[in-house]
mmCIF file of C-alpha atoms in Angstrom:
data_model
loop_
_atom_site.group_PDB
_atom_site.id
_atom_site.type_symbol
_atom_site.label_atom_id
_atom_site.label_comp_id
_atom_site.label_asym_id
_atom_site.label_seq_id
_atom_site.Cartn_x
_atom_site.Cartn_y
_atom_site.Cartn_z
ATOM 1 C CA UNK A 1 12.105 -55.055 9.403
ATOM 2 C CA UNK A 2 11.117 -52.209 12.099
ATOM 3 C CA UNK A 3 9.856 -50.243 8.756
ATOM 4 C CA UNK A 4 7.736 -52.952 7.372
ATOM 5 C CA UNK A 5 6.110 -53.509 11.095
ATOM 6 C CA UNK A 6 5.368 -50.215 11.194
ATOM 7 C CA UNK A 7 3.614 -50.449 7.497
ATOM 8 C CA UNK A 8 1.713 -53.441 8.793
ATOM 9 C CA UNK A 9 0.496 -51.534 12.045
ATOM 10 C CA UNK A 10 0.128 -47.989 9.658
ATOM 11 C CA UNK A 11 -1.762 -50.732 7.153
ATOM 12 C CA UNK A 12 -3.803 -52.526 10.138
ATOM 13 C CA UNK A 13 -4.701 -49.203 11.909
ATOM 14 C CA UNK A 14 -6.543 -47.527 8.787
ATOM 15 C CA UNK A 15 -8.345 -50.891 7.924
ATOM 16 C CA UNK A 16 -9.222 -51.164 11.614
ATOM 17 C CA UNK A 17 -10.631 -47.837 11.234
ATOM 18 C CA UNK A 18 -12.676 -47.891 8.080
ATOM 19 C CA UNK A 19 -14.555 -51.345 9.664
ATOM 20 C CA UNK A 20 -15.390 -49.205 12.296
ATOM 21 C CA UNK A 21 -16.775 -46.844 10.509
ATOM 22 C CA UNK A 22 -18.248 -48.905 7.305
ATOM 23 C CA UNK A 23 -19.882 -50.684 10.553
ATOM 24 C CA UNK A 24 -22.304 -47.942 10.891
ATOM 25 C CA UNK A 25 -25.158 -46.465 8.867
ATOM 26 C CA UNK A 26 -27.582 -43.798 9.328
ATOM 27 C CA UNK A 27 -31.030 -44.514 7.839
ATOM 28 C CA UNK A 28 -32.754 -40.776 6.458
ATOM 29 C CA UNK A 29 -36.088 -40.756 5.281
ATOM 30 C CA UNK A 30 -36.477 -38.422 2.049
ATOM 31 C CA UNK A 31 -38.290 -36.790 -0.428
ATOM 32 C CA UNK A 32 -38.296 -38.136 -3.941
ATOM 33 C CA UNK A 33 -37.315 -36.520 -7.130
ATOM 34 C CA UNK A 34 -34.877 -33.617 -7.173
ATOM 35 C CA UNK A 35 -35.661 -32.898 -3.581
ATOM 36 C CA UNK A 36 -33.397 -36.081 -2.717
ATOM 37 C CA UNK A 37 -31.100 -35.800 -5.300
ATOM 38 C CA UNK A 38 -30.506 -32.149 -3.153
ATOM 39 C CA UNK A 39 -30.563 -33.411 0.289
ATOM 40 C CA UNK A 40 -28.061 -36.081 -0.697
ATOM 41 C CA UNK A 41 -25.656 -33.988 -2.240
ATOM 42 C CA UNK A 42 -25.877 -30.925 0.077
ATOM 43 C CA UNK A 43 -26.108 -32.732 3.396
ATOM 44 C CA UNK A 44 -25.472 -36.521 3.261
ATOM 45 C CA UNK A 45 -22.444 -36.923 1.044
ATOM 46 C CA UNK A 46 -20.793 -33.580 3.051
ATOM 47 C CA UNK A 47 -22.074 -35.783 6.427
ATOM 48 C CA UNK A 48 -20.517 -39.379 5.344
ATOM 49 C CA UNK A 49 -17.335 -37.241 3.778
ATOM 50 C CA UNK A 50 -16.822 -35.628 7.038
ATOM 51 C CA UNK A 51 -17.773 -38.955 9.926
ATOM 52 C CA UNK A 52 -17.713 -41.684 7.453
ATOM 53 C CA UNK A 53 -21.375 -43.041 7.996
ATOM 54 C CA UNK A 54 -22.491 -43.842 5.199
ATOM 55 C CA UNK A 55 -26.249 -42.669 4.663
ATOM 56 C CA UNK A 56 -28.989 -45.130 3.687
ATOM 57 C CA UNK A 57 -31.897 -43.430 1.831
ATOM 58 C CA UNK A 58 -35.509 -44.297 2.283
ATOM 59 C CA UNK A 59 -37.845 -42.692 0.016
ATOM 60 C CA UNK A 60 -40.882 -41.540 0.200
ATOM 61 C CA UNK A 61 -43.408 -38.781 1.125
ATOM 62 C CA UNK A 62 -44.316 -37.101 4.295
ATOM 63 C CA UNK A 63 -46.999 -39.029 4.982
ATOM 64 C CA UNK A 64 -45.938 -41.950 3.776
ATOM 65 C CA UNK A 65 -42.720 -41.778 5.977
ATOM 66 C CA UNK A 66 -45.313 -40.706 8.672
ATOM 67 C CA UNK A 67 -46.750 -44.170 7.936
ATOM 68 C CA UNK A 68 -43.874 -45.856 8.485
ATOM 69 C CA UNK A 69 -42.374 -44.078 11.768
ATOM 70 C CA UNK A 70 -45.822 -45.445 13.205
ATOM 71 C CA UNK A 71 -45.452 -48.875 11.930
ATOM 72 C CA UNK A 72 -41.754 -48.610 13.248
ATOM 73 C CA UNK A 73 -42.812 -47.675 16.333
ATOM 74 C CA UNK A 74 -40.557 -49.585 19.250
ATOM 75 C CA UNK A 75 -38.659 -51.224 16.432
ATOM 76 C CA UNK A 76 -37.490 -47.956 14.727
ATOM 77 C CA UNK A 77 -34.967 -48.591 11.783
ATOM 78 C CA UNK A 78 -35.330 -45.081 9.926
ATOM 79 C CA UNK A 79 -33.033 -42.504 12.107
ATOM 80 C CA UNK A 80 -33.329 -38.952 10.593
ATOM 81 C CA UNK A 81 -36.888 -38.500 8.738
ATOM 82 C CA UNK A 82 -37.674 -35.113 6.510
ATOM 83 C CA UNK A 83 -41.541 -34.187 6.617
ATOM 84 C CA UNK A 84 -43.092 -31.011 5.625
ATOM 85 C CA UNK A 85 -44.690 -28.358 8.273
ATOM 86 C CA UNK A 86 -48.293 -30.085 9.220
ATOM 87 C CA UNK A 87 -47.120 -33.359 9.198
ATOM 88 C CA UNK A 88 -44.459 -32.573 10.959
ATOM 89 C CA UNK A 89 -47.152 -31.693 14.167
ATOM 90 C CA UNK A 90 -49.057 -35.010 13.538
ATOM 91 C CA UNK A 91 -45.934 -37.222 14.213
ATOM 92 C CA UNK A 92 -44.812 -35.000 16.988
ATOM 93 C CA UNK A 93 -48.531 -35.563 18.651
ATOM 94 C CA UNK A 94 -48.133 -39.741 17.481
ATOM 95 C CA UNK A 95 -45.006 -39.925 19.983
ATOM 96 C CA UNK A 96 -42.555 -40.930 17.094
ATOM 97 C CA UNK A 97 -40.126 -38.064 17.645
ATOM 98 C CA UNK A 98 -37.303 -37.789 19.896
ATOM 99 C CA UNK A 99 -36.113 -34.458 21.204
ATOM 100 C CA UNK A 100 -33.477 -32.937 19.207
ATOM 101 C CA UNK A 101 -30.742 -32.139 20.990
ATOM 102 C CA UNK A 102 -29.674 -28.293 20.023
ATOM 103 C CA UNK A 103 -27.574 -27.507 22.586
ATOM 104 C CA UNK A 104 -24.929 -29.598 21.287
ATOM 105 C CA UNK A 105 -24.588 -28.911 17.521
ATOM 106 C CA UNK A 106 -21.979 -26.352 16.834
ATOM 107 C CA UNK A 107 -24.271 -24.876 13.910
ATOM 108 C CA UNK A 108 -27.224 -24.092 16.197
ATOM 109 C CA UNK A 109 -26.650 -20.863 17.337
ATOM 110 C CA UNK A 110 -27.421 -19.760 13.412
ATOM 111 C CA UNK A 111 -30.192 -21.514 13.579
ATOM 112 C CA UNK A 112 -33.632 -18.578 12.997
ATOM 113 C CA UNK A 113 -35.097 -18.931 16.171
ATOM 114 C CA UNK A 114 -38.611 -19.508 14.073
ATOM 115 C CA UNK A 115 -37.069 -22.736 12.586
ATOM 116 C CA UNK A 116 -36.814 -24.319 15.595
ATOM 117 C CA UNK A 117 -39.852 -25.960 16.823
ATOM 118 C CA UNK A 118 -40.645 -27.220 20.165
ATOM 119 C CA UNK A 119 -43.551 -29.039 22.327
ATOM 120 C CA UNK A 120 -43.290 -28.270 25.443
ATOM 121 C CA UNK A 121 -39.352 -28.007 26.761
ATOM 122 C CA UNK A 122 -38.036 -29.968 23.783
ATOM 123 C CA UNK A 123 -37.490 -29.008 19.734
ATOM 124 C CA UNK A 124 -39.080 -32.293 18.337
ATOM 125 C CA UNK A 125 -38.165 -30.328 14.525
ATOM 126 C CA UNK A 126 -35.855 -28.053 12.779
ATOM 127 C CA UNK A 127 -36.362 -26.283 9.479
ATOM 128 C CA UNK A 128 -34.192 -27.558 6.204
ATOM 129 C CA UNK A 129 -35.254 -24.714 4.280
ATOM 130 C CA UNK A 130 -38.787 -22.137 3.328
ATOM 131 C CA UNK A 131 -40.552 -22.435 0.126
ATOM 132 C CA UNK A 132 -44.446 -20.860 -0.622
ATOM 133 C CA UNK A 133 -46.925 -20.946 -2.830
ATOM 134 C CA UNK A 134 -46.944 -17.506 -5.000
ATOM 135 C CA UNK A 135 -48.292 -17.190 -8.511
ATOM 136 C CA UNK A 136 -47.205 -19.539 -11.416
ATOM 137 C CA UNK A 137 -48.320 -18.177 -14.824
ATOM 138 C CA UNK A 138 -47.590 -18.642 -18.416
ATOM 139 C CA UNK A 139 -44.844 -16.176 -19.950
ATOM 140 C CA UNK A 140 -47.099 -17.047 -23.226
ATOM 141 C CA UNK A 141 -50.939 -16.571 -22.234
ATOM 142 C CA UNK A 142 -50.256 -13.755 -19.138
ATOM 143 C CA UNK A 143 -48.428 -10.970 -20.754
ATOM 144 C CA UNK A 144 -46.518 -9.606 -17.645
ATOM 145 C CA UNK A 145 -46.141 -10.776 -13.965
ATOM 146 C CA UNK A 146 -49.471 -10.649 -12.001
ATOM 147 C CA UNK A 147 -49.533 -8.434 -9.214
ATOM 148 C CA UNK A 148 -52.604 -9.246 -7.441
ATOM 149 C CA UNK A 149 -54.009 -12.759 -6.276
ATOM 150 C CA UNK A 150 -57.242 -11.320 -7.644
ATOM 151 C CA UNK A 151 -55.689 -12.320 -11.536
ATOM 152 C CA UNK A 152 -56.756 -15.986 -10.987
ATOM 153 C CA UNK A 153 -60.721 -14.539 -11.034
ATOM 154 C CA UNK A 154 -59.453 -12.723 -14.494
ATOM 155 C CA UNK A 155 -61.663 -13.574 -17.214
ATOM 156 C CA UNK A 156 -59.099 -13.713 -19.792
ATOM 157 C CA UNK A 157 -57.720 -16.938 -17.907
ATOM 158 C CA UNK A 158 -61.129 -18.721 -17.440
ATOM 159 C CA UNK A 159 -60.960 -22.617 -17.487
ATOM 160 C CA UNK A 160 -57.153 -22.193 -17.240
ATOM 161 C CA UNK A 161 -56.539 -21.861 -13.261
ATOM 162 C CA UNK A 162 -54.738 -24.339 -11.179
ATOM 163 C CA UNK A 163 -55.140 -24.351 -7.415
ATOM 164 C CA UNK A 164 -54.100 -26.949 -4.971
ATOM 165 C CA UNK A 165 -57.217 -29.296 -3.471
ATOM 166 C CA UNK A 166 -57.292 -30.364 0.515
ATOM 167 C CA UNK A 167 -55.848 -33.291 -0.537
ATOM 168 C CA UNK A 168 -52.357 -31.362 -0.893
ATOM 169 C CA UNK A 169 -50.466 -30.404 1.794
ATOM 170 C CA UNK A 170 -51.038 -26.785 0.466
ATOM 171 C CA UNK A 171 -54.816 -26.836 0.060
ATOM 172 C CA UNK A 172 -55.920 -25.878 3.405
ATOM 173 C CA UNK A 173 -53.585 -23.477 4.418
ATOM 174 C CA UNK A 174 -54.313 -21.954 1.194
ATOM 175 C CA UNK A 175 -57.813 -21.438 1.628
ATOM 176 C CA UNK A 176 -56.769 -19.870 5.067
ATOM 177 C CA UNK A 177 -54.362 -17.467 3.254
ATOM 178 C CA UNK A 178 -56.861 -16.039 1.058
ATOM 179 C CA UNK A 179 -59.658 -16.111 3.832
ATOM 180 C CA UNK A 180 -57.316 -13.696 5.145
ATOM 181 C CA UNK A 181 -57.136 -11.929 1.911
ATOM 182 C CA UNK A 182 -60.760 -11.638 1.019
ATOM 183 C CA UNK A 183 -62.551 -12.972 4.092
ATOM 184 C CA UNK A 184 -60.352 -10.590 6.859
ATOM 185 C CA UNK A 185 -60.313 -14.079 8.702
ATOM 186 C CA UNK A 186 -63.679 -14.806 9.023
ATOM 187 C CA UNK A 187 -63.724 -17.446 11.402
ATOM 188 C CA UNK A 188 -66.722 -18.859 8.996
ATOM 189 C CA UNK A 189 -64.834 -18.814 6.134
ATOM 190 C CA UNK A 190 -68.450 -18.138 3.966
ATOM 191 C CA UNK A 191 -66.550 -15.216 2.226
ATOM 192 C CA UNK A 192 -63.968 -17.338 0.639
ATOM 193 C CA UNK A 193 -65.952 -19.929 0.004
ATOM 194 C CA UNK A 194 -68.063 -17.409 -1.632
ATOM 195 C CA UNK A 195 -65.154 -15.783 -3.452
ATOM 196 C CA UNK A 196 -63.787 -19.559 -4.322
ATOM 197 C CA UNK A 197 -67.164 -21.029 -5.769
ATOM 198 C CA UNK A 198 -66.722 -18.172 -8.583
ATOM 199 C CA UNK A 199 -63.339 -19.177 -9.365
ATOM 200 C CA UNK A 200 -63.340 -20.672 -13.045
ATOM 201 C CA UNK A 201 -60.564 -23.296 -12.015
ATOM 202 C CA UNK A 202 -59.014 -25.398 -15.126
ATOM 203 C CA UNK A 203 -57.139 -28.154 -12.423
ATOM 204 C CA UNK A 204 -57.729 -28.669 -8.627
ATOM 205 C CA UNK A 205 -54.872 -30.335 -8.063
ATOM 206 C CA UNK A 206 -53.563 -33.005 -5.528
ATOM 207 C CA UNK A 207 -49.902 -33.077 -6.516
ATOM 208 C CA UNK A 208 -47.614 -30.499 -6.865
ATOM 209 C CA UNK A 209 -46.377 -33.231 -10.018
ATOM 210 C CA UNK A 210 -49.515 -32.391 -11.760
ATOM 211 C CA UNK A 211 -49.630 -28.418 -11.023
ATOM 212 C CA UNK A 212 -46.151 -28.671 -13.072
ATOM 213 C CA UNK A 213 -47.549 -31.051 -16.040
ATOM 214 C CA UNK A 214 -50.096 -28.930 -16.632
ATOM 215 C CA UNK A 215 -48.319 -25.923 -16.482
ATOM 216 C CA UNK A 216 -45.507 -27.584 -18.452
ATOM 217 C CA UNK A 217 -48.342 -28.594 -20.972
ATOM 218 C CA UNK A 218 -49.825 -25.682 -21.204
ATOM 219 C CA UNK A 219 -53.117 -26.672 -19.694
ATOM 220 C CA UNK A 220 -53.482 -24.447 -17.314
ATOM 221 C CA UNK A 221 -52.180 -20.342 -17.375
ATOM 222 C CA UNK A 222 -52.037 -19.278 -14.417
ATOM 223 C CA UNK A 223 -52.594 -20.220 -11.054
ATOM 224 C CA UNK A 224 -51.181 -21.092 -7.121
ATOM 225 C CA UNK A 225 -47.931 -23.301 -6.920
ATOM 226 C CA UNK A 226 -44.751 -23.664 -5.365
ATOM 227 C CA UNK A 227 -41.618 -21.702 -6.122
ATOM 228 C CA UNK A 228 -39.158 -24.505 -6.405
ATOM 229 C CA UNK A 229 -41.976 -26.159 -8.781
ATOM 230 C CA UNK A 230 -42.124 -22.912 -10.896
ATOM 231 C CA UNK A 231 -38.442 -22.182 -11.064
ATOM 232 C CA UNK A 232 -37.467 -26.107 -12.009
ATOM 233 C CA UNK A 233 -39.848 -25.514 -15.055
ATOM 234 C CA UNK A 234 -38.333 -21.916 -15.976
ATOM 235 C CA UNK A 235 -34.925 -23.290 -15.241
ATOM 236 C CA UNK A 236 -35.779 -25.961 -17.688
ATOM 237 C CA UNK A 237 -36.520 -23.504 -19.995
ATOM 238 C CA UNK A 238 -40.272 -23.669 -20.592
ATOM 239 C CA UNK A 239 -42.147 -19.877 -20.915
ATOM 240 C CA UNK A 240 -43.026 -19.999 -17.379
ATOM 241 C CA UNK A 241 -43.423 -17.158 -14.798
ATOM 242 C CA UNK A 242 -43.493 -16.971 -10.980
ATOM 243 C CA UNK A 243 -44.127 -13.975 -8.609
ATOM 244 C CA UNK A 244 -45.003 -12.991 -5.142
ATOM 245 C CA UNK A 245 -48.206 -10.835 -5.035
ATOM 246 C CA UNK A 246 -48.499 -7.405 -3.430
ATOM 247 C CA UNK A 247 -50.585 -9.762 -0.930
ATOM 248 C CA UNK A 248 -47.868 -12.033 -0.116
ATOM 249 C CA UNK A 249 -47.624 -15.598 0.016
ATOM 250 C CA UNK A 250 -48.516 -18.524 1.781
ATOM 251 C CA UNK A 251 -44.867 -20.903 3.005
ATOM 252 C CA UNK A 252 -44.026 -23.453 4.724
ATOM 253 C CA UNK A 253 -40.821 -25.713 5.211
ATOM 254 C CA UNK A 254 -39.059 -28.673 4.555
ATOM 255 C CA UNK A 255 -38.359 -29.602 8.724
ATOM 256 C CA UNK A 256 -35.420 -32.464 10.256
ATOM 257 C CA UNK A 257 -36.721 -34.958 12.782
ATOM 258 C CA UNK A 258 -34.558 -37.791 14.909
ATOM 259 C CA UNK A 259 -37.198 -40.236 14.908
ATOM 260 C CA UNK A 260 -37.438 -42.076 18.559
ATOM 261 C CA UNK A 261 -36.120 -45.358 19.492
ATOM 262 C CA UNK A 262 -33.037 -44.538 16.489
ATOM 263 C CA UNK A 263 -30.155 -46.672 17.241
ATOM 264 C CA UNK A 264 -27.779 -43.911 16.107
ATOM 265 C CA UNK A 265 -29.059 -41.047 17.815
ATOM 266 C CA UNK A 266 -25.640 -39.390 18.017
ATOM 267 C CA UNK A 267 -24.715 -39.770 14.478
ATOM 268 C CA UNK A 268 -28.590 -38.672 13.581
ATOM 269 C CA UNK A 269 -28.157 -35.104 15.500
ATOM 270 C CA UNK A 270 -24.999 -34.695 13.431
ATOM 271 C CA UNK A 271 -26.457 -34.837 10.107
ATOM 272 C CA UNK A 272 -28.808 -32.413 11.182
ATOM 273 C CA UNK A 273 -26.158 -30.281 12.629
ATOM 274 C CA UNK A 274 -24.869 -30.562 9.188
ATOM 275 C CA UNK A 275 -27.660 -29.782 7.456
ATOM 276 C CA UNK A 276 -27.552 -26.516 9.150
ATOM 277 C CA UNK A 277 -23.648 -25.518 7.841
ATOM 278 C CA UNK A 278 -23.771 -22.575 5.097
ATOM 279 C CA UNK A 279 -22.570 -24.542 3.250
ATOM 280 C CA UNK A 280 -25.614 -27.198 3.102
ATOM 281 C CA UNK A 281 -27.959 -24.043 3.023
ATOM 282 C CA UNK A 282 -26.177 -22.581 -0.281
ATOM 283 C CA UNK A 283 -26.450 -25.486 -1.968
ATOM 284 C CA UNK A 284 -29.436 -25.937 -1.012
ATOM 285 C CA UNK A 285 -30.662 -22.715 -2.442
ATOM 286 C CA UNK A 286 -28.933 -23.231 -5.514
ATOM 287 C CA UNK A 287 -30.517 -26.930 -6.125
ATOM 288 C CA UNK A 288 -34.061 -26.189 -4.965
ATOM 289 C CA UNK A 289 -34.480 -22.381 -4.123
ATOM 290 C CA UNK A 290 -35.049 -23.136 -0.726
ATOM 291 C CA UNK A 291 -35.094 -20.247 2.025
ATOM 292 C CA UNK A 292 -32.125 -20.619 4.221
ATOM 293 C CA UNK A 293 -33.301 -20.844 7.560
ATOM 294 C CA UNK A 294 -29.622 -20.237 9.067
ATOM 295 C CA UNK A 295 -27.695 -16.633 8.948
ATOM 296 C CA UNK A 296 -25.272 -15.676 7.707
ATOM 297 C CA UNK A 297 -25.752 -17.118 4.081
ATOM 298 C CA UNK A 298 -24.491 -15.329 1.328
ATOM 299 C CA UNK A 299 -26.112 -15.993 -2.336
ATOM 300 C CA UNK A 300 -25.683 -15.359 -5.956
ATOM 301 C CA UNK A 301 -28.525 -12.557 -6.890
ATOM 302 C CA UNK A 302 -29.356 -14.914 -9.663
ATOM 303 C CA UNK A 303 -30.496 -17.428 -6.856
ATOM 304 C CA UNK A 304 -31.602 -14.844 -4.457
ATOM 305 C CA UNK A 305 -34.416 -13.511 -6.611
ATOM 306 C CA UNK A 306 -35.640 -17.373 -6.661
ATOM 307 C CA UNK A 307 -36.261 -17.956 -3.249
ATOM 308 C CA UNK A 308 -39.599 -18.130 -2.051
ATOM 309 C CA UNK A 309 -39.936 -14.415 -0.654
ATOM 310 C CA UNK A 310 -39.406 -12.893 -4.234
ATOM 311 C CA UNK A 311 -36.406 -10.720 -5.213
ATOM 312 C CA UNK A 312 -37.078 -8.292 -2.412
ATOM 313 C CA UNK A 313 -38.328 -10.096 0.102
ATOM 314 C CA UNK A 314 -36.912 -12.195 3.344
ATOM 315 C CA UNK A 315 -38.107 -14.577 5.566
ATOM 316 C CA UNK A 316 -40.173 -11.497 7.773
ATOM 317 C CA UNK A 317 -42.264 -11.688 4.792
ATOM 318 C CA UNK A 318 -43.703 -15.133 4.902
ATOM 319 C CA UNK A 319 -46.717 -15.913 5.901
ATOM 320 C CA UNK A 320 -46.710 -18.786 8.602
ATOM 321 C CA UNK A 321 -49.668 -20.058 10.026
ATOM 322 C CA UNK A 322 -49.726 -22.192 12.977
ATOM 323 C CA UNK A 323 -50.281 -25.663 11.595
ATOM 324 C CA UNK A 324 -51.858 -26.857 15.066
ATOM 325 C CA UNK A 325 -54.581 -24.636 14.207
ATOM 326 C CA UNK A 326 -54.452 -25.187 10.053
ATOM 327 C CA UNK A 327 -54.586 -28.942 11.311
ATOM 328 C CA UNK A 328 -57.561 -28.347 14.037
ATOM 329 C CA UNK A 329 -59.298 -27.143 10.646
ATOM 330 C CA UNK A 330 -58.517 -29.612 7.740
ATOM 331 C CA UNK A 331 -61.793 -32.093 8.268
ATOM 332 C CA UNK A 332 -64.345 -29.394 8.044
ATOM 333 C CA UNK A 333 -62.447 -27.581 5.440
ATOM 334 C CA UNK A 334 -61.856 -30.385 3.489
ATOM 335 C CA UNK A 335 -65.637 -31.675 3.876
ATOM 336 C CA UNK A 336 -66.994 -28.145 2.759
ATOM 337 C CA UNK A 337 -64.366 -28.227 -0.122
ATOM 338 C CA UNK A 338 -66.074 -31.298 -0.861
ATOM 339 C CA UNK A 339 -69.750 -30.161 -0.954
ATOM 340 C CA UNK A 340 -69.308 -26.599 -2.188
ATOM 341 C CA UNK A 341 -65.942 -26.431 -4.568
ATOM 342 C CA UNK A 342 -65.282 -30.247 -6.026
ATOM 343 C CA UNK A 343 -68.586 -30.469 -7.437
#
């Protein structure tokens, strides 16, 4: 009789416990595609396994989940939202953030001090990973890595360049990049422009899904796109290329926010304390090639040479640009884009 009571309390006890914790949910705005399928595996599945909240996935991206934190405000119901660098600023500056709480994550103090970002006395973001915009090319039309940016202005590839337009999240940083390369930063920018209105450009694209249809259908043969892009299409095995210039590349990041007003802000800073385990950062170099932005991670030289600084790079090598000022710029840029490259 005493055994079976204390079944029945055992019994009651775990039951008890599993209400308690099926009780609560943590809603995390995504990416689509295989950029969810990674987050999911690498951080929420290891974050329910570990607390038991189960993770609720919205969809969607940056600025459509932008959209929706400022809809939401004062009535938030998405806790943990992923953006990209840029729009990352624009919520911060919309008030739909709340200060992440560093100081008490036990995975912090890997943290690269550059993937933490802050306003003020508060980190309103924290990286989930690098990636950049280096040259794509056809294993087929270009007959050996290009070295140089200047290889999109090669002849031989006329009519068969794809760049990214304003209208991706890449466009305007991009133009800033090579401004630097063939402008020295002009603060005019009539160099590039210059440089830019000679480009014989096959596909100004405003999707990174349509930078890797045409390169997957061979319309295009070279040209500027993302290294997870590139490497899902070599992966999949089509004669694709990708390289980091002698010049360097243009990155950015995938960044964390706890949006404000989250009813689970507790449970929200631990995912993103999870998200910044090794653990999550290996496999989420091996899923998307994405730049760890912890220490202390230790990679397979097959995956290594994927990542978005090449296969002797690191992070130092990035080039970062201040998105407060790449966002000061984007309305002119975009309306001289417009009048001088478009048409």
């Amino acid at each position: 009789m005493r055994t079976k009571h204390m079944l029945f309390a055992s019994v009651a006890g775990l039951v008890g416990a599993a209400q308690a914790l099926s009780a609560e949910t943590l809603t995390v705005a995504y990416y689509g595609g295989n950029w969810g399928e990674a987050f999911d595996a690498c951080v929420a599945k290891p974050f329910t396994a570990t607390t038991g909240i189960a993770v609720i996935a919205e969809i969607g991206n940056s600025t459509t989940t932008l959209s929706k934190l400022q809809q939401q405000a004062g009535a938030a119901t998405i806790d943990v939202a992923y953006m990209d660098g840029g729009i990352s600023e624009i919520a911060e500056a919309a008030g739909v953030l709340a200060p992440i709480p560093l100081e008490t994550m036990a995975h912090a103090k890997s943290l690269l001090p550059k993937a933490a970002y802050r306003n003020g006395d508060h980190v309103f973001a924290v990286s989930a990973g690098y990636y950049s915009l280096g040259l794509t090319y056809s294993t087929l039309e270009v007959p050996s890595a290009p070295e140089s940016w200047d290889a999109l202005w090669d002849e031989a590839y006329a009519g068969a360049v794809a760049i990214p337009s304003p209208n991706n999240s890449a466009g305007v940083p991009f133009i800033l990049f090579l401004n630097d390369l063939y402008g020295a930063g002009d603060s005019t920018q009539d160099a590039v422009f210059a440089k830019l209105a000679t480009l014989d450009a096959g596909l100004l694209y405003d999707t990174s899904g349509a930078a890797s249809n045409a390169f997957q259908n061979g319309e295009v043969a070279i040209g500027a796109h993302f290294n997870v892009g590139a490497w899902d299409l070599i992966d999949a095995g089509l004669p694709i290329g990708f390289t980091v210039p002698k010049e360097g590349v243009w990155a950015t990041d995938a960044r964390m926010h706890i949006v404000k007003g989250s009813k689970a802000p507790e449970a929200a800073a631990k995912f993103i304390d999870t998200a910044m385990t090794p653990a999550a950062a290996t496999c989420l170099a091996e899923n998307l090639y994405l730049g760890p932005a912890i220490s202390g991670v230790d990679l397979p030289a097959d995956v290594a040479r994927k990542l978005p600084w090449g296969e002797t790079g690191s992070v130092a090598d990035l080039k970062l640009f201040d998105w407060a000022t790449v966002n000061a710029q984007r309305p002119a840029l975009t309306d001289r884009w417009n009048r001088e490259i478009a048409n």
